[in-house]
Rosetta silent file (secondary structure, phi, psi, omega in degrees, C-alpha in Angstrom):
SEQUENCE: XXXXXXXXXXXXXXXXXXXXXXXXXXXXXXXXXXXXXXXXXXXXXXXXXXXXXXXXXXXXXXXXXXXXXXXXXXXXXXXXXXXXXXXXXXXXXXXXXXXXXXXXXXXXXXXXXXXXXXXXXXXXXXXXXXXXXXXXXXXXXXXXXXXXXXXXXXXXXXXXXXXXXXXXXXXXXXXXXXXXXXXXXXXXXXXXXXXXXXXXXXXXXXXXXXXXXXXXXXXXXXXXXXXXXXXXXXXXXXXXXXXXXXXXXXXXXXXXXXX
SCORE:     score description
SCORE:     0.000 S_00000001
   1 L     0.000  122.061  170.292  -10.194   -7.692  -26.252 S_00000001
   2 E  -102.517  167.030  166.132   -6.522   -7.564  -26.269 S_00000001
   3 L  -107.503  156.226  165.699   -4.012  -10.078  -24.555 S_00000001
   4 L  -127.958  143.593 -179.940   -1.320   -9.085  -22.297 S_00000001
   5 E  -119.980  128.743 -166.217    1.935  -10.844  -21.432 S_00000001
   6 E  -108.443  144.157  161.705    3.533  -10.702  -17.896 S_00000001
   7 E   -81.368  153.009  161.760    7.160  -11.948  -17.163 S_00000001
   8 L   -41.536  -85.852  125.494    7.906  -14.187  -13.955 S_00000001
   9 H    44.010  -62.425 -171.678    9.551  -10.606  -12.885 S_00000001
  10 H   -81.501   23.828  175.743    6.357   -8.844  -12.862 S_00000001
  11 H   -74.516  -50.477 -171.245    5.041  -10.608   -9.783 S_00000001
  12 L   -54.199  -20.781 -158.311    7.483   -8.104   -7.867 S_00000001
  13 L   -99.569  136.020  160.134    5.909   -5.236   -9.689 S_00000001
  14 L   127.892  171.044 -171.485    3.208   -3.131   -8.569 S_00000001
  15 L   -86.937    6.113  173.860    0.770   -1.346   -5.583 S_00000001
  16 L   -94.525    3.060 -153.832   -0.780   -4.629   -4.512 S_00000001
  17 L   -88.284  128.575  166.230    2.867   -6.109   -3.586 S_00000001
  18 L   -57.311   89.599  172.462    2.728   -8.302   -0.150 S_00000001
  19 L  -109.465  125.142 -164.194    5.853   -7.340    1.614 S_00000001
  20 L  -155.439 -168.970  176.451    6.508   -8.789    4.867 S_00000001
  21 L   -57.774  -27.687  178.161    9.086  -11.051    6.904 S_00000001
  22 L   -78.097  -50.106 -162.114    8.213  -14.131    4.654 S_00000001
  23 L  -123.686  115.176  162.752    8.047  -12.332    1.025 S_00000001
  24 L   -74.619  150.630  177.169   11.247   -9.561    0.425 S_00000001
  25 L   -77.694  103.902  165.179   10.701   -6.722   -1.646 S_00000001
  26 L   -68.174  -39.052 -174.012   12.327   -7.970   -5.177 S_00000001
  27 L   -68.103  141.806 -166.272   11.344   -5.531   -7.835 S_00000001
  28 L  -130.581   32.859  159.464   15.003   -4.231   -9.259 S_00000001
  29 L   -85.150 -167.516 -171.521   13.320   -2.279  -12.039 S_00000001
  30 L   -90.722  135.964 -171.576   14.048    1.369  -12.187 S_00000001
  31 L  -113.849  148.610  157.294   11.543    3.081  -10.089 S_00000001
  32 L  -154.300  146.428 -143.151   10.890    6.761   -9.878 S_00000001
  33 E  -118.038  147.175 -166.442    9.405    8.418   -6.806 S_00000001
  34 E  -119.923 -174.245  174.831    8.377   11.966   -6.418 S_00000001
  35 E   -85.650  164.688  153.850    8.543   14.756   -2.943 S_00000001
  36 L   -66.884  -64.923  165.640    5.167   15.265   -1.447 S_00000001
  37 L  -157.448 -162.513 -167.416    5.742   18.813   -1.744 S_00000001
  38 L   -40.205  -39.260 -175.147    7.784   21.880   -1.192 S_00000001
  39 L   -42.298  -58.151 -166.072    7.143   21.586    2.282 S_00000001
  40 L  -122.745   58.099 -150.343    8.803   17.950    2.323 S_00000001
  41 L   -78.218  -51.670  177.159   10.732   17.801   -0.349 S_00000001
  42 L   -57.395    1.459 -155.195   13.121   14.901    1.131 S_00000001
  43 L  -109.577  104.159  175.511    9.826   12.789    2.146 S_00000001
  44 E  -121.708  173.449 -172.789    9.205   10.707   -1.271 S_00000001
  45 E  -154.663 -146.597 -167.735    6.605    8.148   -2.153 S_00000001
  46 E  -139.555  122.761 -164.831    5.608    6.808   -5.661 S_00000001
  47 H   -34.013  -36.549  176.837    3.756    9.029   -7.841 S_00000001
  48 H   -76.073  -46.797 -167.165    0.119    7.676   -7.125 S_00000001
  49 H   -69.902  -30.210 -165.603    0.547    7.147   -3.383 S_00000001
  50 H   -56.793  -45.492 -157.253    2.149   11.192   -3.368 S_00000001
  51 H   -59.190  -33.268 -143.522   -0.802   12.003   -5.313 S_00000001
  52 H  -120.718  -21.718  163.426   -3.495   10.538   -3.258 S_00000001
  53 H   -88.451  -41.725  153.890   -1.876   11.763    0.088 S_00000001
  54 H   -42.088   -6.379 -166.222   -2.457   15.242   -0.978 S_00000001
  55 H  -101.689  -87.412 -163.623   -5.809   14.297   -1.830 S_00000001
  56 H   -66.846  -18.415  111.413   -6.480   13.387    1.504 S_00000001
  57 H    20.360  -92.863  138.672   -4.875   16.748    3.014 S_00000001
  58 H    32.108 -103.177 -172.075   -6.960   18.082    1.418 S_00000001
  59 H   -60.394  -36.527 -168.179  -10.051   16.723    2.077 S_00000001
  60 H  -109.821   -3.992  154.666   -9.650   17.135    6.032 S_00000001
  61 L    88.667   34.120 -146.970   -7.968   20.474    5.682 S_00000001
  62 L   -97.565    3.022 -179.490   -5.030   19.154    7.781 S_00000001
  63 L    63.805 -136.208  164.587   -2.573   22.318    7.385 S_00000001
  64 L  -110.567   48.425 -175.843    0.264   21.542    9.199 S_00000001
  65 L   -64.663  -66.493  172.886   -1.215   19.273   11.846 S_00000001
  66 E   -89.209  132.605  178.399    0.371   16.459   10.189 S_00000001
  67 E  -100.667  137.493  156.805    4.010   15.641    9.323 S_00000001
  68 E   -32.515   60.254 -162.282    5.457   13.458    6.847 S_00000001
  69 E   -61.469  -59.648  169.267    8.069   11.227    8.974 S_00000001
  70 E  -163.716  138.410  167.632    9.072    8.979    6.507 S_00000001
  71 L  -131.621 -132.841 -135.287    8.515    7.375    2.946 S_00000001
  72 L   -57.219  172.069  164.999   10.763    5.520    0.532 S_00000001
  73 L  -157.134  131.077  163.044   13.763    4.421    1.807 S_00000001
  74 L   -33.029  169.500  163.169   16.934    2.834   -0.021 S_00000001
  75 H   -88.285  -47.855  173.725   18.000   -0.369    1.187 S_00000001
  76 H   -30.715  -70.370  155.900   21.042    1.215    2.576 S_00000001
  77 H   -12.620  -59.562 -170.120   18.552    3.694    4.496 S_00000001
  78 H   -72.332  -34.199  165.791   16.713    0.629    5.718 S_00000001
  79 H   -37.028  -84.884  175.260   20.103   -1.020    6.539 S_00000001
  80 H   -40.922  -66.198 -172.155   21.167    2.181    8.901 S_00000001
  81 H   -53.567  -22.389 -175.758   18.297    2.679   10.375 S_00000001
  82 H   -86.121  -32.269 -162.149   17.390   -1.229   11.693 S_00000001
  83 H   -80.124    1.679 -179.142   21.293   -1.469   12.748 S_00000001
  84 H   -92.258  -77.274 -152.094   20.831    2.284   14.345 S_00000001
  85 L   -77.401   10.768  172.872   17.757    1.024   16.422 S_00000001
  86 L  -102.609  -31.125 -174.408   19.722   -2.381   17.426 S_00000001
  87 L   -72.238  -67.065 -151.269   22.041   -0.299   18.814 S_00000001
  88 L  -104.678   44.544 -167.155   20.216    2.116   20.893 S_00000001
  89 L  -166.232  -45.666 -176.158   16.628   -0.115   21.439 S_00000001
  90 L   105.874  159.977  168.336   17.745   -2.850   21.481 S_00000001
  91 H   -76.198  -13.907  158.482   16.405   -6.328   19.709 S_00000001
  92 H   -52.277  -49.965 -171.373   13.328   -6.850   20.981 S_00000001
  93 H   -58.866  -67.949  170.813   12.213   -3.346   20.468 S_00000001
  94 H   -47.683  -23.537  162.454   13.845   -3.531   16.588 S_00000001
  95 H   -77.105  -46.437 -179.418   11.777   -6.496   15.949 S_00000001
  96 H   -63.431  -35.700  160.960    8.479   -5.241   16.908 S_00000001
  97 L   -69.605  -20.460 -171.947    9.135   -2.104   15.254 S_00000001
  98 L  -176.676  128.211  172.357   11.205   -1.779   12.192 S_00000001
  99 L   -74.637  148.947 -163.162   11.588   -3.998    9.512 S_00000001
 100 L   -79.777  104.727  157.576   14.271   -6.244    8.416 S_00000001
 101 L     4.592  130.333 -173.002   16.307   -4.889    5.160 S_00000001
 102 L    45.991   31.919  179.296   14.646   -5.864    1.957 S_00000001
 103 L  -138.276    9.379  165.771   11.186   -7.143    4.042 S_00000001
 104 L   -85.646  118.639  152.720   10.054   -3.107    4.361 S_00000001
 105 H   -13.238  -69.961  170.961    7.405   -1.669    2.867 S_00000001
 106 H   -72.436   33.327  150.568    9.162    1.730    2.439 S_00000001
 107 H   -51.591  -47.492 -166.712   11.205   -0.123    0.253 S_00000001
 108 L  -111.889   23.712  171.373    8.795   -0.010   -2.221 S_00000001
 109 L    74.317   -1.345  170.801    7.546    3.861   -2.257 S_00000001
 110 L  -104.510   -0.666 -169.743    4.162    2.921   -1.020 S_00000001
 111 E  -126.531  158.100 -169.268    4.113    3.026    2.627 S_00000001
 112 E  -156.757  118.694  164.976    4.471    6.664    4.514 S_00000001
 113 E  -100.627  146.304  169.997    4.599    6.899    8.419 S_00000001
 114 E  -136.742  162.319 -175.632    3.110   10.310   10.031 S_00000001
 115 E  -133.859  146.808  167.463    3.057   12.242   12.710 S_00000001
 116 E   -66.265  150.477 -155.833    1.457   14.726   14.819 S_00000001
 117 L   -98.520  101.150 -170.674    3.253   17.949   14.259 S_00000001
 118 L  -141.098  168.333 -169.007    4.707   18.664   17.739 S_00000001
 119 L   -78.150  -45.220  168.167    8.269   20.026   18.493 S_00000001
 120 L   -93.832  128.416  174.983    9.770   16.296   19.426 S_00000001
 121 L  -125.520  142.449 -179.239    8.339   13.777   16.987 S_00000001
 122 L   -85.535  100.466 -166.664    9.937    9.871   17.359 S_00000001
 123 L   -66.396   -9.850 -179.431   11.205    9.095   13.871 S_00000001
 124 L   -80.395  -54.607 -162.408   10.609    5.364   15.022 S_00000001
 125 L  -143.508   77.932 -171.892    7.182    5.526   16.740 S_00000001
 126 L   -91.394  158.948  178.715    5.556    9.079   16.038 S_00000001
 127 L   -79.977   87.911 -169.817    2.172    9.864   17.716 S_00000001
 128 L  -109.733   50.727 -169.068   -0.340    9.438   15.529 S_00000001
 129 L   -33.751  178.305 -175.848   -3.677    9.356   18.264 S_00000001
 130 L  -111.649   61.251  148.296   -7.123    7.810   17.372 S_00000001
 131 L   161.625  179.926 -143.957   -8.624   11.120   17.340 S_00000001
 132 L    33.257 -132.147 -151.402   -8.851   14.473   16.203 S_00000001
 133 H   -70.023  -12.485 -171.286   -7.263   15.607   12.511 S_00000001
 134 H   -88.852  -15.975  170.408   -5.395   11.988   12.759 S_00000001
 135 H   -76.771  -29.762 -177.666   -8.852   10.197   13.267 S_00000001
 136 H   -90.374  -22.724 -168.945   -9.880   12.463   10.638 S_00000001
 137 H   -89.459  -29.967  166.874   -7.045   11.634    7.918 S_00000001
 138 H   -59.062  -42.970  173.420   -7.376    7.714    9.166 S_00000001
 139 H   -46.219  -48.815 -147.525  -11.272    7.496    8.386 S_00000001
 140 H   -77.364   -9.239 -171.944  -10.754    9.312    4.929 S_00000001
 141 L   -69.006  -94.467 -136.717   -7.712    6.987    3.672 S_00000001
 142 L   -45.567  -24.662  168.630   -9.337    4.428    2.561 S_00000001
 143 L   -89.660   24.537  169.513  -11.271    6.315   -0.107 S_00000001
 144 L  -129.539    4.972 -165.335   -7.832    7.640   -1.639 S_00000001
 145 L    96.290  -13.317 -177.366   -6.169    4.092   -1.208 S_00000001
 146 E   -91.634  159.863  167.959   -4.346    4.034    1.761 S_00000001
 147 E  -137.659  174.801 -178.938   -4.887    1.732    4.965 S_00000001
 148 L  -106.769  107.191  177.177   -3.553    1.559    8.307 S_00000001
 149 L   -21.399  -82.566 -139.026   -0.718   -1.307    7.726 S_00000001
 150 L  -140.268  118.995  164.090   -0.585   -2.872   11.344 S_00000001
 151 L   -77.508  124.986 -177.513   -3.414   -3.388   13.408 S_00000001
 152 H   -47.130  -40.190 -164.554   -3.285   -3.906   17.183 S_00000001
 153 H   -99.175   10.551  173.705   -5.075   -7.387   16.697 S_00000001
 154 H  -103.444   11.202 -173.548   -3.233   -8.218   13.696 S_00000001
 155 H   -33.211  -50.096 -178.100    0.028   -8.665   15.230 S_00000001
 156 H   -79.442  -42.388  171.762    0.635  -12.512   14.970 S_00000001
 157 H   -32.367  -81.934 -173.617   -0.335  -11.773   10.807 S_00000001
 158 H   -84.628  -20.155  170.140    1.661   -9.458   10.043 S_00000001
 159 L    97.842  -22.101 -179.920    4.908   -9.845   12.556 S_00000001
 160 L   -93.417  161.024  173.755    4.862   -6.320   13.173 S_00000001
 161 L   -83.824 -166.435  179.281    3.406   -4.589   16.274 S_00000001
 162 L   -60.149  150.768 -175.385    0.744   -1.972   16.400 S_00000001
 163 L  -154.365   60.429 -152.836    1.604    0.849   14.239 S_00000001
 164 L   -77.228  -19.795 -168.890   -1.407    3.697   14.299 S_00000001
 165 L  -101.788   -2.732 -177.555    1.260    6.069   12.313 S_00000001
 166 E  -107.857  156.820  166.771    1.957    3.942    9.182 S_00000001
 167 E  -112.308  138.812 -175.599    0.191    3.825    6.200 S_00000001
 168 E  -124.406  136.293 -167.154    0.129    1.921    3.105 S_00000001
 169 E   -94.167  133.507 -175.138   -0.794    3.192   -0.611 S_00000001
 170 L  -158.066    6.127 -167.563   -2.667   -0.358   -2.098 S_00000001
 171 L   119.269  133.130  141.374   -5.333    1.187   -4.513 S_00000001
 172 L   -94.223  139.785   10.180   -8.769    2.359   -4.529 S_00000001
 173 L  -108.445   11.654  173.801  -11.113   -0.257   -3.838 S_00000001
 174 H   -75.299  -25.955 -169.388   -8.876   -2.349   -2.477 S_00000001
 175 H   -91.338  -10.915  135.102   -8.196   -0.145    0.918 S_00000001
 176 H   -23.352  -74.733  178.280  -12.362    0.094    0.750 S_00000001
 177 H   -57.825  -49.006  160.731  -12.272   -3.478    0.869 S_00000001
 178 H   -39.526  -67.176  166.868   -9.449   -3.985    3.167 S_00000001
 179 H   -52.792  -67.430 -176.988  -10.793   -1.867    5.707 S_00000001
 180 H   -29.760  -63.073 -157.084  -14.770   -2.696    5.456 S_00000001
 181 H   -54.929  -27.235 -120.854  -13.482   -6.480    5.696 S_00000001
 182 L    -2.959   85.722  171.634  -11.208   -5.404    8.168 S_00000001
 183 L   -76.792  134.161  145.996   -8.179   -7.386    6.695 S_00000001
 184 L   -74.688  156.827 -176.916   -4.564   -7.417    7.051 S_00000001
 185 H   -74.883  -26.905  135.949   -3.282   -7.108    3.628 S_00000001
 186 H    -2.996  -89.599 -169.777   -1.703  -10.486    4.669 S_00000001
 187 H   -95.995   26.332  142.720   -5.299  -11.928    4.607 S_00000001
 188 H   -90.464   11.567  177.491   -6.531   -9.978    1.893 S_00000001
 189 H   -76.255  -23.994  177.169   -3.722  -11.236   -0.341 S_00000001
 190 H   -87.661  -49.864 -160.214   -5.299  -14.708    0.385 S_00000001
 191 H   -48.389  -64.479 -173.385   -8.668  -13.473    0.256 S_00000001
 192 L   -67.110    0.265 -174.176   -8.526  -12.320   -3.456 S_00000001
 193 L  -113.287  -18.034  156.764   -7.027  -15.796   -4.708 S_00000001
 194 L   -55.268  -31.577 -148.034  -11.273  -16.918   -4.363 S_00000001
 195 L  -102.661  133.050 -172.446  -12.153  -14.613   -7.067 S_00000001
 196 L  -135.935 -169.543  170.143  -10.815  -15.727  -10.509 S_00000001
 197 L   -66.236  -39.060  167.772  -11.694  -14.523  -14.206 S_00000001
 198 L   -84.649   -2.526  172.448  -14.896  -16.680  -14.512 S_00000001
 199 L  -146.556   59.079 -160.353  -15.792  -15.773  -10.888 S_00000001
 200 L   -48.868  173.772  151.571  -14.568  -11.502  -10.155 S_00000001
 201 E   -99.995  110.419 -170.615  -15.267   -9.836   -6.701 S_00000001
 202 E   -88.106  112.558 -168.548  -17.715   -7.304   -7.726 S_00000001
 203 E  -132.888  112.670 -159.207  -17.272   -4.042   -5.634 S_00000001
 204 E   -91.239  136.247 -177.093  -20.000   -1.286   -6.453 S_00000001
 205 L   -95.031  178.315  171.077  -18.115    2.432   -5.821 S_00000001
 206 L   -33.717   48.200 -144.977  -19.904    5.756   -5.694 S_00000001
 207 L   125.714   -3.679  171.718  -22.252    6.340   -8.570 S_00000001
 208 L    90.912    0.252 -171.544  -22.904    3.263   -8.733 S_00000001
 209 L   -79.059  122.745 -178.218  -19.709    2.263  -11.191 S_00000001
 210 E   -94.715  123.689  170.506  -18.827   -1.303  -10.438 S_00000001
 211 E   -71.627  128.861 -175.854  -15.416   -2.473   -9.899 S_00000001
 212 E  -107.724   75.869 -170.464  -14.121   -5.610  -10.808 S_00000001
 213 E   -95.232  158.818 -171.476  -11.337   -7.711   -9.397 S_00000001
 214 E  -173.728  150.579  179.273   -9.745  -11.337   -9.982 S_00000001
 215 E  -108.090  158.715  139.946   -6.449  -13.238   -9.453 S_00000001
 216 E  -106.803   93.597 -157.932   -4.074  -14.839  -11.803 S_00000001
 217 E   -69.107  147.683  160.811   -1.382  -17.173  -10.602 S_00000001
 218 L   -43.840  119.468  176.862    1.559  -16.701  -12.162 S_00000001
 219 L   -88.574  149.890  155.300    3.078  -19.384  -15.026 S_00000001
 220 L  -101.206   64.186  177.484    6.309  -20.040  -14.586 S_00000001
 221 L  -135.251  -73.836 -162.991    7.546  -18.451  -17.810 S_00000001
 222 E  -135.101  138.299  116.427    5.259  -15.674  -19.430 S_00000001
 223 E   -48.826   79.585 -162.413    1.647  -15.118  -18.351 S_00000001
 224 E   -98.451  149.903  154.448   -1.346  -14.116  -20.423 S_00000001
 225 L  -150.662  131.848 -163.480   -4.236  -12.273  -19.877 S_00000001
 226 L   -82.454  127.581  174.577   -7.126  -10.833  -21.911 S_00000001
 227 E  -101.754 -168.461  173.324   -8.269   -7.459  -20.963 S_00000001
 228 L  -114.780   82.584 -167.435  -10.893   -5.870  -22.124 S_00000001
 229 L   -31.374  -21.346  165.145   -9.887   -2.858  -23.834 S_00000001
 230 L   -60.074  -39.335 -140.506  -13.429   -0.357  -23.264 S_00000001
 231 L  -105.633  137.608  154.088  -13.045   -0.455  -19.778 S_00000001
 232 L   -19.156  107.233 -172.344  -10.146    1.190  -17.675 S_00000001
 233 E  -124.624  128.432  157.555   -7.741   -2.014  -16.224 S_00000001
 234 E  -119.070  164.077 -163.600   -4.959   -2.527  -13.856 S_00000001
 235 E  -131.304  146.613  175.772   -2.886   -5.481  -13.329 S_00000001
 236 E  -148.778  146.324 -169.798   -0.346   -5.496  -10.072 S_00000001
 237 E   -92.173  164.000  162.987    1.709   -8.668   -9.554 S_00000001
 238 L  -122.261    7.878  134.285    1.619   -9.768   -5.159 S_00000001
 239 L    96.313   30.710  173.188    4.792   -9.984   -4.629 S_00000001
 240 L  -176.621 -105.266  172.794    4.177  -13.930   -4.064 S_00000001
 241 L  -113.049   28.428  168.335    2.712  -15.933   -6.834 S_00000001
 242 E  -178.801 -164.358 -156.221    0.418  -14.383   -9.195 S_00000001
 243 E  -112.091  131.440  154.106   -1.292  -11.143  -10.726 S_00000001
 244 E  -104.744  146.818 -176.494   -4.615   -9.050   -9.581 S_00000001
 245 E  -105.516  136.573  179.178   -6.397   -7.603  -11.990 S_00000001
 246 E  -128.045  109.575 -175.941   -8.845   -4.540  -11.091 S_00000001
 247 E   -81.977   66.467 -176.148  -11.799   -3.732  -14.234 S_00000001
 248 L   -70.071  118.634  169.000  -13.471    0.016  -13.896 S_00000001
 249 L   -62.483  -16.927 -176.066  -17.002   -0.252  -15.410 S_00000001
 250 L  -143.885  101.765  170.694  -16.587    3.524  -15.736 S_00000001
 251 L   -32.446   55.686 -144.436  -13.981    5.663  -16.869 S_00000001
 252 L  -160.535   40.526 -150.377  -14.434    8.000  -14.268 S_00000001
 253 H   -33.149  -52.807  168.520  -11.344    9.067  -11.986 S_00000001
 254 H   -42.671  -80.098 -163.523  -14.125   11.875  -10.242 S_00000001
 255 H   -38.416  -42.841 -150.412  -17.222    9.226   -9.222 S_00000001
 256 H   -93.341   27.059  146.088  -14.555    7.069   -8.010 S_00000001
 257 H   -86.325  -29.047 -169.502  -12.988    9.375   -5.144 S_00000001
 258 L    83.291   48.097  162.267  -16.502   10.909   -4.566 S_00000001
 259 L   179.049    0.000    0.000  -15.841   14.125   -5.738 S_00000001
């Protein structure tokens, strides 16, 4: 058993972070973000989420059905683009649609909108149907970590409208969990504040490896918490008052993708 010590700071940090109209994207550490690939070299994400959308490629074989529209984005980026779409959309349109500077997701290298790969694609609102290869790369995200952000009926939750093309990188088993439960990350960011160190959320994967999760609110100074040094651990602050912790019973990167 070791201990670990979190700064106030590291609430901001990590692939579990809430970001929404209420809670701004914060973390001002140095981040670095990679291309998907040759293809999309300008299209960047955060090393795990890059990793894990090629993964799911992959898996459904998607060629070039689907394109990359957009992932990170500066704040400047986010800047132009909501004052671009005030101009020529108008505000209503710019609310429902595109997030307010320093309250975006692709802020933080973890969210990626796609599109179907057609000769006009809508860098705003790309077509991303409920069936065929995009129904097949939406089923399979959740076993590589991603979820689909904004839900038609989650609307009042999250402040954004329906969004069938964005995606969010959060983790395997949380976008398992997300999804089964079918959760906004909204309420599984609440959801996950039942589960504590003396009482995890036990979530059995593939093979039978069990997964372990628990919150920690945040002190406000320094934070400790003992891991347990056998087992695989991650810790991601939520971007709102405390730390999740996630405990792999099995070292075992294979079992837990299922392949």
């Amino acid at each position: 058993m070791k201990t670990v010590t979190l700064r106030k700071e590291q609430i901001y940090q990590g692939d579990l972070l809430l970001v929404n109209a209420r809670h701004p994207y914060r973390d001002n550490s140095r981040k670095f973000y990679v291309s998907l690939n040759s293809r999309y070299e300008e299209t960047l994400l955060s090393r795990e989420a890059a990793n894990a959308l090629q993964l799911i490629f992959q898996k459904i074989s998607s060629g070039n059905a689907i394109v990359p529209v957009s992932g990170y984005r500066t704040l400047e980026e986010q800047v132009n683009i909501y004052n671009t779409s005030l101009k020529d959309n108008g505000e209503e349109f710019t609310r429902k649609y595109v997030a307010l500077p320093n309250h975006s997701e692709h802020q933080t290298g973890l969210a990626i909108d796609l599109g179907l790969n057609k000769p006009d694609i809508d860098f705003i609102r790309p077509d991303f149907p409920y069936g065929g290869i995009c129904e097949e790369f939406r089923q399979a995200a959740p076993d590589y970590g991603f979820i689909e952000r904004y839900a038609k009926d989650k609307e009042s939750i999250t402040g954004i409208s329906h969004e069938p093309w964005h995606f969010r990188y959060v983790g395997y088993p949380h976008s398992k969990i997300i999804t089964e439960q079918v959760f906004s990350l909204e309420e599984y960011a609440e959801f996950i504040k039942n589960y504590r160190d003396n009482s995890r959320l036990i979530f059995t994967a593939v093979c039978e490896t069990e997964i372990e999760i628990y919150y920690v609110p945040a002190n406000n100074n320094e934070t400790t918490i003992n891991i347990e040094e056998i087992y695989v651990n991650q810790i991601s602050g939520n971007n709102i008052d405390g730390f999740i912790v996630t405990v792999w019973r099995k070292n075992n990167e294979q079992e837990l993708y299922g392949h």
